[in-house]
Short mmCIF file of C-alpha atoms and ligand atoms in Angstrom, two decimals:
data_model
loop_
_atom_site.label_atom_id
_atom_site.label_comp_id
_atom_site.label_asym_id
_atom_site.label_seq_id
_atom_site.Cartn_x
_atom_site.Cartn_y
_atom_site.Cartn_z
CA MET A 1 -0.30 2.01 21.65
CA LYS A 2 -0.63 5.45 20.18
CA ILE A 3 -0.63 5.18 16.34
CA LEU A 4 0.44 8.45 13.93
CA ILE A 5 -0.48 7.32 10.42
CA THR A 6 1.10 9.28 7.04
CA GLY A 7 -1.04 9.39 3.91
CA SER A 8 -4.11 8.98 5.81
CA ASN A 9 -6.10 10.13 2.80
CA GLY A 10 -5.35 7.34 0.83
CA LEU A 11 -6.63 4.51 0.39
CA LEU A 12 -4.68 2.19 3.11
CA GLY A 13 -4.35 5.12 5.29
CA GLN A 14 -8.21 5.94 5.30
CA LYS A 15 -8.59 1.80 6.28
CA ILE A 16 -6.26 2.05 9.03
CA VAL A 17 -7.98 4.83 9.96
CA LYS A 18 -11.38 3.23 9.93
CA LEU A 19 -9.65 0.06 11.92
CA CYS A 20 -8.56 2.46 14.91
CA LEU A 21 -11.83 3.90 15.11
CA LYS A 22 -13.27 0.63 15.12
CA ARG A 23 -10.80 -1.20 17.78
CA GLY A 24 -10.41 2.02 19.79
CA VAL A 25 -6.99 2.58 19.11
CA SER A 26 -5.75 6.22 20.09
CA PHE A 27 -4.11 7.65 16.35
CA LEU A 28 -3.35 10.71 14.29
CA ALA A 29 -4.35 10.87 11.09
CA THR A 30 -2.08 12.85 8.58
CA SER A 31 -1.84 13.77 5.25
CA ALA A 32 -0.42 16.43 2.45
CA GLY A 33 -3.98 18.08 2.21
CA GLU A 34 -6.79 18.98 3.97
CA ASN A 35 -8.85 15.67 5.05
CA ARG A 36 -10.44 14.04 2.69
CA ASN A 37 -11.72 11.18 4.44
CA GLN A 38 -15.03 11.79 5.98
CA ASP A 39 -15.17 9.35 8.23
CA CYS A 40 -12.47 10.52 10.07
CA PRO A 41 -13.31 13.06 12.56
CA SER A 42 -11.78 16.40 12.24
CA GLN A 43 -10.07 16.19 15.75
CA PHE A 44 -7.76 13.02 14.60
CA TYR A 45 -6.97 14.92 11.98
CA GLN A 46 -3.40 17.17 11.37
CA SER A 47 -2.13 18.42 7.82
CA MET A 48 1.82 16.87 7.82
CA ASN A 49 3.76 17.24 4.93
CA ILE A 50 6.30 14.58 5.10
CA THR A 51 9.32 16.85 3.69
CA ASP A 52 8.90 19.24 6.00
CA VAL A 53 11.27 18.50 9.05
CA ASP A 54 9.91 21.40 11.28
CA ASN A 55 6.46 20.21 10.41
CA ILE A 56 7.18 16.68 11.34
CA GLN A 57 9.08 17.28 14.93
CA THR A 58 6.23 19.71 15.44
CA ILE A 59 3.68 17.42 15.45
CA PHE A 60 5.53 14.15 16.69
CA GLN A 61 6.34 16.37 19.72
CA SER A 62 2.93 17.46 20.54
CA PHE A 63 1.24 13.72 19.87
CA ARG A 64 3.77 11.35 21.10
CA PRO A 65 2.87 8.17 18.99
CA THR A 66 4.24 5.01 19.95
CA HIS A 67 4.07 3.49 16.44
CA ILE A 68 4.16 5.25 12.85
CA ILE A 69 2.55 3.82 9.93
CA HIS A 70 4.08 5.48 7.00
CA THR A 71 1.80 5.28 4.16
CA ALA A 72 2.26 8.48 2.40
CA ALA A 73 4.16 7.86 -0.92
CA LEU A 74 4.34 8.95 -4.78
CA THR A 75 2.36 5.82 -5.92
CA ASN A 76 2.01 6.69 -9.71
CA VAL A 77 4.65 4.31 -11.23
CA ASP A 78 4.56 6.48 -14.44
CA TYR A 79 4.70 9.85 -12.57
CA CYS A 80 7.57 8.78 -10.43
CA GLU A 81 9.51 7.32 -13.88
CA LEU A 82 9.15 11.29 -15.19
CA ASN A 83 9.39 12.88 -12.33
CA PRO A 84 12.90 11.15 -10.61
CA GLU A 85 13.61 14.37 -8.03
CA GLU A 86 10.05 14.41 -6.64
CA CYS A 87 10.30 10.65 -6.31
CA GLN A 88 13.39 10.90 -4.36
CA GLU A 89 12.25 14.19 -1.89
CA VAL A 90 9.16 12.27 -1.05
CA ASN A 91 9.87 8.34 -0.89
CA VAL A 92 13.13 8.44 0.40
CA LEU A 93 14.48 11.81 1.99
CA ALA A 94 10.91 11.66 4.04
CA THR A 95 11.13 8.66 4.80
CA GLN A 96 14.51 9.09 6.30
CA LYS A 97 13.23 12.27 7.96
CA LEU A 98 9.90 10.56 9.33
CA TRP A 99 13.09 7.82 10.71
CA VAL A 100 15.40 10.34 12.41
CA GLU A 101 12.36 11.95 14.04
CA ALA A 102 10.80 8.47 15.04
CA GLN A 103 14.34 7.82 17.16
CA LYS A 104 14.10 10.97 18.50
CA ILE A 105 10.59 9.97 20.71
CA ASN A 106 11.31 5.86 20.59
CA ALA A 107 8.51 5.46 18.03
CA HIS A 108 8.46 1.95 16.15
CA PHE A 109 8.63 2.64 12.72
CA GLN A 110 6.62 1.26 10.18
CA LEU A 111 7.16 1.49 6.23
CA VAL A 112 4.50 0.68 3.63
CA SER A 113 6.41 -0.87 0.72
CA THR A 114 6.13 -2.75 -2.94
CA ASP A 115 6.26 -5.67 -4.92
CA PHE A 116 7.57 -3.05 -7.04
CA ILE A 117 11.47 -3.72 -5.67
CA PHE A 118 11.52 -6.74 -7.37
CA ASP A 119 12.20 -7.30 -10.91
CA GLY A 120 9.38 -10.10 -11.40
CA LEU A 121 11.43 -12.51 -13.21
CA THR A 122 10.46 -15.39 -10.30
CA GLY A 123 7.58 -14.35 -8.61
CA ASN A 124 6.28 -15.81 -4.94
CA TYR A 125 8.93 -13.72 -2.99
CA LYS A 126 10.17 -14.14 0.32
CA GLU A 127 11.14 -11.63 2.81
CA THR A 128 14.93 -12.46 2.76
CA ASP A 129 15.03 -12.39 -0.82
CA GLN A 130 16.95 -9.68 -2.33
CA PRO A 131 15.60 -6.72 -4.44
CA SER A 132 16.12 -5.68 -8.18
CA ALA A 133 14.15 -2.89 -8.58
CA VAL A 134 13.31 -1.81 -12.65
CA SER A 135 11.79 1.15 -12.21
CA ILE A 136 12.48 4.59 -10.15
CA TYR A 137 9.45 4.41 -7.91
CA GLY A 138 10.80 0.63 -7.56
CA GLN A 139 13.86 2.00 -6.52
CA SER A 140 12.97 4.73 -4.41
CA LYS A 141 11.37 2.03 -2.34
CA VAL A 142 13.95 0.20 -2.26
CA ASP A 143 15.98 2.93 -1.02
CA ALA A 144 13.49 3.99 1.54
CA GLU A 145 13.94 0.23 2.60
CA SER A 146 17.30 0.53 2.79
CA ILE A 147 17.73 3.46 5.35
CA LEU A 148 15.86 0.88 7.64
CA ILE A 149 17.83 -2.09 7.08
CA GLN A 150 21.10 -0.43 7.56
CA SER A 151 20.62 1.02 10.61
CA ASP A 152 21.60 0.15 14.08
CA ASN A 153 18.21 0.94 15.50
CA THR A 154 15.96 -2.52 15.06
CA ASN A 155 12.83 -0.32 15.76
CA TRP A 156 11.14 -0.58 12.48
CA SER A 157 9.11 -2.58 10.49
CA ILE A 158 8.48 -3.01 6.70
CA ALA A 159 5.49 -4.28 5.54
CA ARG A 160 5.30 -4.83 1.59
CA THR A 161 1.89 -4.95 -0.52
CA ILE A 162 0.92 -5.44 -3.98
CA ILE A 163 -1.91 -3.86 -5.99
CA VAL A 164 -4.17 -2.91 -3.28
CA TYR A 165 -8.06 -2.30 -3.47
CA GLY A 166 -10.92 -0.94 -1.95
CA THR A 167 -13.54 1.88 -1.36
CA ALA A 168 -12.76 4.93 0.13
CA ASN A 169 -13.58 8.57 0.47
CA ASN A 170 -12.44 10.94 -2.08
CA LEU A 171 -9.50 9.27 -3.47
CA SER A 172 -7.19 10.60 -5.86
CA ARG A 173 -7.33 7.51 -8.07
CA THR A 174 -9.62 4.52 -8.71
CA ASN A 175 -7.96 1.03 -7.92
CA ILE A 176 -8.25 -2.04 -10.73
CA VAL A 177 -11.25 -3.88 -8.78
CA LEU A 178 -13.21 -0.46 -8.37
CA TRP A 179 -12.95 0.56 -11.95
CA SER A 180 -13.40 -3.05 -13.23
CA ILE A 181 -17.07 -3.43 -11.69
CA ASP A 182 -18.04 -0.03 -12.76
CA ALA A 183 -16.88 -0.75 -16.30
CA LEU A 184 -18.23 -4.10 -16.59
CA THR A 185 -21.56 -2.65 -14.93
CA LYS A 186 -21.74 -0.03 -17.92
CA GLY A 187 -20.43 -2.54 -20.57
CA ALA A 188 -17.98 0.16 -21.61
CA PRO A 189 -15.06 -1.17 -23.64
CA MET A 190 -12.03 -2.33 -21.49
CA LYS A 191 -8.07 -3.05 -22.70
CA ILE A 192 -6.55 -5.38 -20.14
CA ILE A 193 -3.30 -7.18 -20.15
CA ASN A 194 -2.41 -10.62 -19.57
CA ASP A 195 0.87 -10.52 -19.38
CA GLN A 196 1.86 -9.14 -16.03
CA PHE A 197 0.91 -11.79 -12.47
CA ARG A 198 0.04 -10.08 -9.41
CA MET A 199 -1.64 -10.71 -5.99
CA PRO A 200 -4.38 -8.53 -5.72
CA THR A 201 -4.67 -7.44 -1.63
CA TRP A 202 -7.88 -5.54 -0.10
CA ALA A 203 -6.81 -2.70 1.45
CA GLU A 204 -8.86 -3.74 4.35
CA ASP A 205 -6.22 -7.38 5.32
CA LEU A 206 -3.61 -5.25 4.81
CA ALA A 207 -4.47 -2.42 7.42
CA TRP A 208 -5.01 -5.36 9.68
CA GLY A 209 -1.52 -6.32 8.94
CA CYS A 210 -0.52 -3.17 9.27
CA ILE A 211 -1.90 -2.28 12.47
CA GLU A 212 -0.88 -6.04 13.71
CA ILE A 213 2.48 -5.97 13.34
CA CYS A 214 2.35 -2.72 15.57
CA ASN A 215 -0.06 -4.72 18.11
CA ARG A 216 2.46 -7.90 18.42
CA ASP A 217 5.45 -5.50 18.85
CA LYS A 218 6.91 -7.13 15.28
CA LYS A 219 9.87 -6.01 13.80
CA GLY A 220 11.69 -6.59 10.38
CA ILE A 221 9.85 -6.91 6.78
CA PHE A 222 6.68 -8.58 6.17
CA HIS A 223 4.75 -9.62 3.24
CA LEU A 224 1.04 -8.39 3.22
CA CYS A 225 -1.21 -9.26 0.13
CA GLY A 226 -4.16 -11.21 -1.73
CA PRO A 227 -3.91 -14.88 -1.02
CA GLU A 228 -3.80 -15.72 -5.17
CA LEU A 229 -1.73 -14.82 -7.87
CA MET A 230 -3.57 -14.11 -11.23
CA ALA A 231 -2.88 -12.29 -14.55
CA VAL A 232 -3.99 -8.94 -14.18
CA ASN A 233 -7.24 -9.85 -17.02
CA GLU A 234 -8.00 -12.87 -14.67
CA ILE A 235 -8.95 -10.13 -11.83
CA VAL A 236 -11.31 -8.79 -14.69
CA PHE A 237 -12.67 -11.99 -15.58
CA ARG A 238 -13.16 -12.94 -12.25
CA ILE A 239 -14.82 -10.18 -11.01
CA ALA A 240 -17.24 -10.08 -14.44
CA LYS A 241 -17.71 -13.93 -13.79
CA HIS A 242 -19.08 -13.26 -10.03
CA ILE A 243 -21.15 -10.26 -10.92
CA ASN A 244 -22.70 -11.89 -13.90
CA LYS A 245 -21.64 -9.85 -15.99
CA SER A 246 -20.52 -9.94 -20.20
CA THR A 247 -16.81 -9.94 -20.89
CA ASP A 248 -17.84 -8.69 -24.69
CA ASN A 249 -16.30 -5.57 -24.33
CA VAL A 250 -13.30 -6.34 -23.03
CA GLU A 251 -9.98 -6.70 -25.03
CA ILE A 252 -6.92 -8.15 -24.11
CA ILE A 253 -3.59 -6.85 -24.67
CA SER A 254 0.22 -7.37 -23.87
CA SER A 255 1.66 -4.28 -21.63
CA THR A 256 4.48 -3.68 -24.72
CA THR A 257 1.16 -2.12 -26.49
CA LEU A 258 1.34 0.82 -23.63
CA ASN A 259 4.48 2.30 -24.08
CA GLN A 260 4.27 3.07 -20.38
CA PRO A 261 6.98 5.39 -18.77
CA ALA A 262 7.99 2.75 -16.36
CA LYS A 263 8.66 -0.57 -16.93
CA ARG A 264 6.81 -3.17 -14.66
CA PRO A 265 7.83 -6.61 -12.86
CA PRO A 266 5.94 -9.48 -15.08
CA ARG A 267 5.37 -11.70 -12.18
CA THR A 268 5.13 -10.84 -8.29
CA GLY A 269 3.59 -12.30 -5.80
CA PHE A 270 4.61 -13.36 -2.23
CA ASP A 271 5.06 -16.23 0.14
CA LEU A 272 2.58 -15.26 3.12
CA THR A 273 4.18 -18.13 5.17
CA LYS A 274 5.71 -15.81 7.36
CA SER A 275 3.00 -13.32 7.93
CA LYS A 276 0.54 -16.29 8.61
CA LEU A 277 2.64 -18.06 11.09
CA GLU A 278 3.67 -14.43 13.11
CA LEU A 279 0.71 -12.20 12.51
CA GLY A 280 -2.23 -14.95 12.11
CA TYR A 281 -2.60 -12.86 8.48
CA ASN A 282 -5.45 -14.42 6.69
CA PRO A 283 -6.49 -12.72 3.61
CA LYS A 284 -9.83 -13.21 1.91
CA SER A 285 -10.06 -14.22 -1.83
CA LEU A 286 -11.01 -11.68 -4.58
CA GLU A 287 -14.72 -13.30 -4.75
CA GLU A 288 -15.15 -12.38 -0.97
CA THR A 289 -14.15 -9.16 -0.76
CA ILE A 290 -16.34 -8.47 -3.88
CA GLU A 291 -19.19 -9.41 -1.94
CA ILE A 292 -18.47 -6.71 0.39
CA LEU A 293 -17.37 -3.89 -1.76
CA LEU A 294 -20.52 -4.78 -3.67
CA LYS A 295 -22.53 -3.49 -0.28
CA GLU A 296 -20.09 -0.24 0.05
CA ILE A 297 -20.50 1.00 -3.49
N1 NAP B 301 -2.23 0.84 -4.21
C1 NAP B 301 -1.25 0.02 -4.33
O1 NAP B 301 -1.99 -0.87 -5.18
C2 NAP B 301 0.36 -0.06 -3.63
C3 NAP B 301 0.82 -1.33 -3.98
C4 NAP B 301 1.83 -1.74 -3.40
C5 NAP B 301 2.56 -0.64 -2.56
N2 NAP B 301 1.59 0.72 -2.08
C6 NAP B 301 2.57 1.49 -1.15
O2 NAP B 301 1.25 1.34 -0.44
C7 NAP B 301 1.50 2.67 0.34
C8 NAP B 301 -0.15 3.29 0.24
O3 NAP B 301 -0.36 3.44 -0.69
P1 NAP B 301 -1.98 3.72 -1.44
O4 NAP B 301 -2.26 3.32 -2.40
O5 NAP B 301 -3.02 3.93 -0.09
O6 NAP B 301 -1.79 5.35 -1.78
P2 NAP B 301 -2.42 6.52 -2.48
O7 NAP B 301 -3.76 6.39 -2.18
O8 NAP B 301 -1.76 7.18 -3.55
O9 NAP B 301 -2.02 7.84 -0.96
C9 NAP B 301 -0.84 8.13 -1.02
C10 NAP B 301 -0.95 9.62 0.06
O10 NAP B 301 0.50 10.05 0.44
C11 NAP B 301 0.19 10.99 0.37
N3 NAP B 301 1.26 11.99 0.13
C12 NAP B 301 1.65 12.18 -0.90
N4 NAP B 301 3.18 13.07 -0.48
C13 NAP B 301 2.56 13.58 0.43
C14 NAP B 301 3.66 14.56 1.22
N5 NAP B 301 4.56 15.23 0.79
N6 NAP B 301 3.11 14.88 2.22
C15 NAP B 301 1.95 13.93 3.15
N7 NAP B 301 1.71 13.19 2.77
C16 NAP B 301 1.58 12.89 1.24
C17 NAP B 301 -1.13 11.85 -0.24
O11 NAP B 301 -1.93 12.71 0.33
P3 NAP B 301 -2.75 13.87 -0.06
O12 NAP B 301 -4.17 12.63 -0.48
O13 NAP B 301 -3.55 14.50 1.31
O14 NAP B 301 -2.02 14.64 -0.78
C18 NAP B 301 -1.87 10.63 -0.42
O15 NAP B 301 -3.07 10.12 0.10
C19 NAP B 301 2.27 3.27 -0.38
O16 NAP B 301 3.08 3.79 0.78
C20 NAP B 301 2.41 2.64 -1.61
O17 NAP B 301 3.72 2.96 -2.52
C21 NAP B 301 0.41 0.75 -2.65
#
């Protein structure tokens, strides 16, 4: 197995690199900028702009991966809402380019997708449920998925996930668990919504699932998230309880007061039956992962 990773500077990309190094899996890490992950040795890294087909061709032809795990994306939901053309170019058109080039070298192509493909009216989504996005970002992932789902070639997989958290090097943005630990420890004021429900996902569990799909030569759609559904404010309250910090400075608010450009699905969450059965996926609880994170911070 030779894995090419896109978006290796991102949170998930860094965890896939970490797991490949640990397991001795041959890999090439690629991302838009310079290598910002100091745990990824420079000989395993090349800059690759996924919107540039010549760049993709050169790197695919020289490395010749057996598997591509495509994590790179514009992931800021509000930025995508305000910049729909750029979102289309990076999340949809680049996926199309990567898929075309992957087929030329007979490589398995895995797209990492999101719970935001759903409208969030019911929750507990199965792989077979029909998408109905409520944002430009969500729709871009629906469109990227459709490129694979509608293809005659079935050598692809889609790994969908939900709010990913964990530590990594030089991330361009924080995540809810790291931010909460930091703010609660400092006693800083926090405003947290109580009307959106998610299954937060430890990045290392997700990375394990993405690689396991390749390892087991699985095809099709897989849901990979944390094991528990909770309101966003509950994430913060559980962290506070576990690390024994006060929530006096935590203010509960409704998402409607935020006036965010992009709509969010109120209740997502995945049914994990298929991933547990077919991959042996067994994600850790929030509290188990906080213990690990505290040692890493
Ligand atoms: N994080 C979440 O809560 C979450 C939830 C659901 C689904 N997902 C999906 O999971 C995947 C990974 O998420 P993440 O949080 O790890 O993302 P992330 O930390 O935002 O990283 C995304 C990476 O994509 C790279 N990238 C952006 N434009 C690129 C381009 N034109 N060419 C090459 N690389 C480019 C960036 O590279 P540089 O840093 O080098 O610029 C960045 O490191 C994404 O597909 C996302 O949609 C994430």
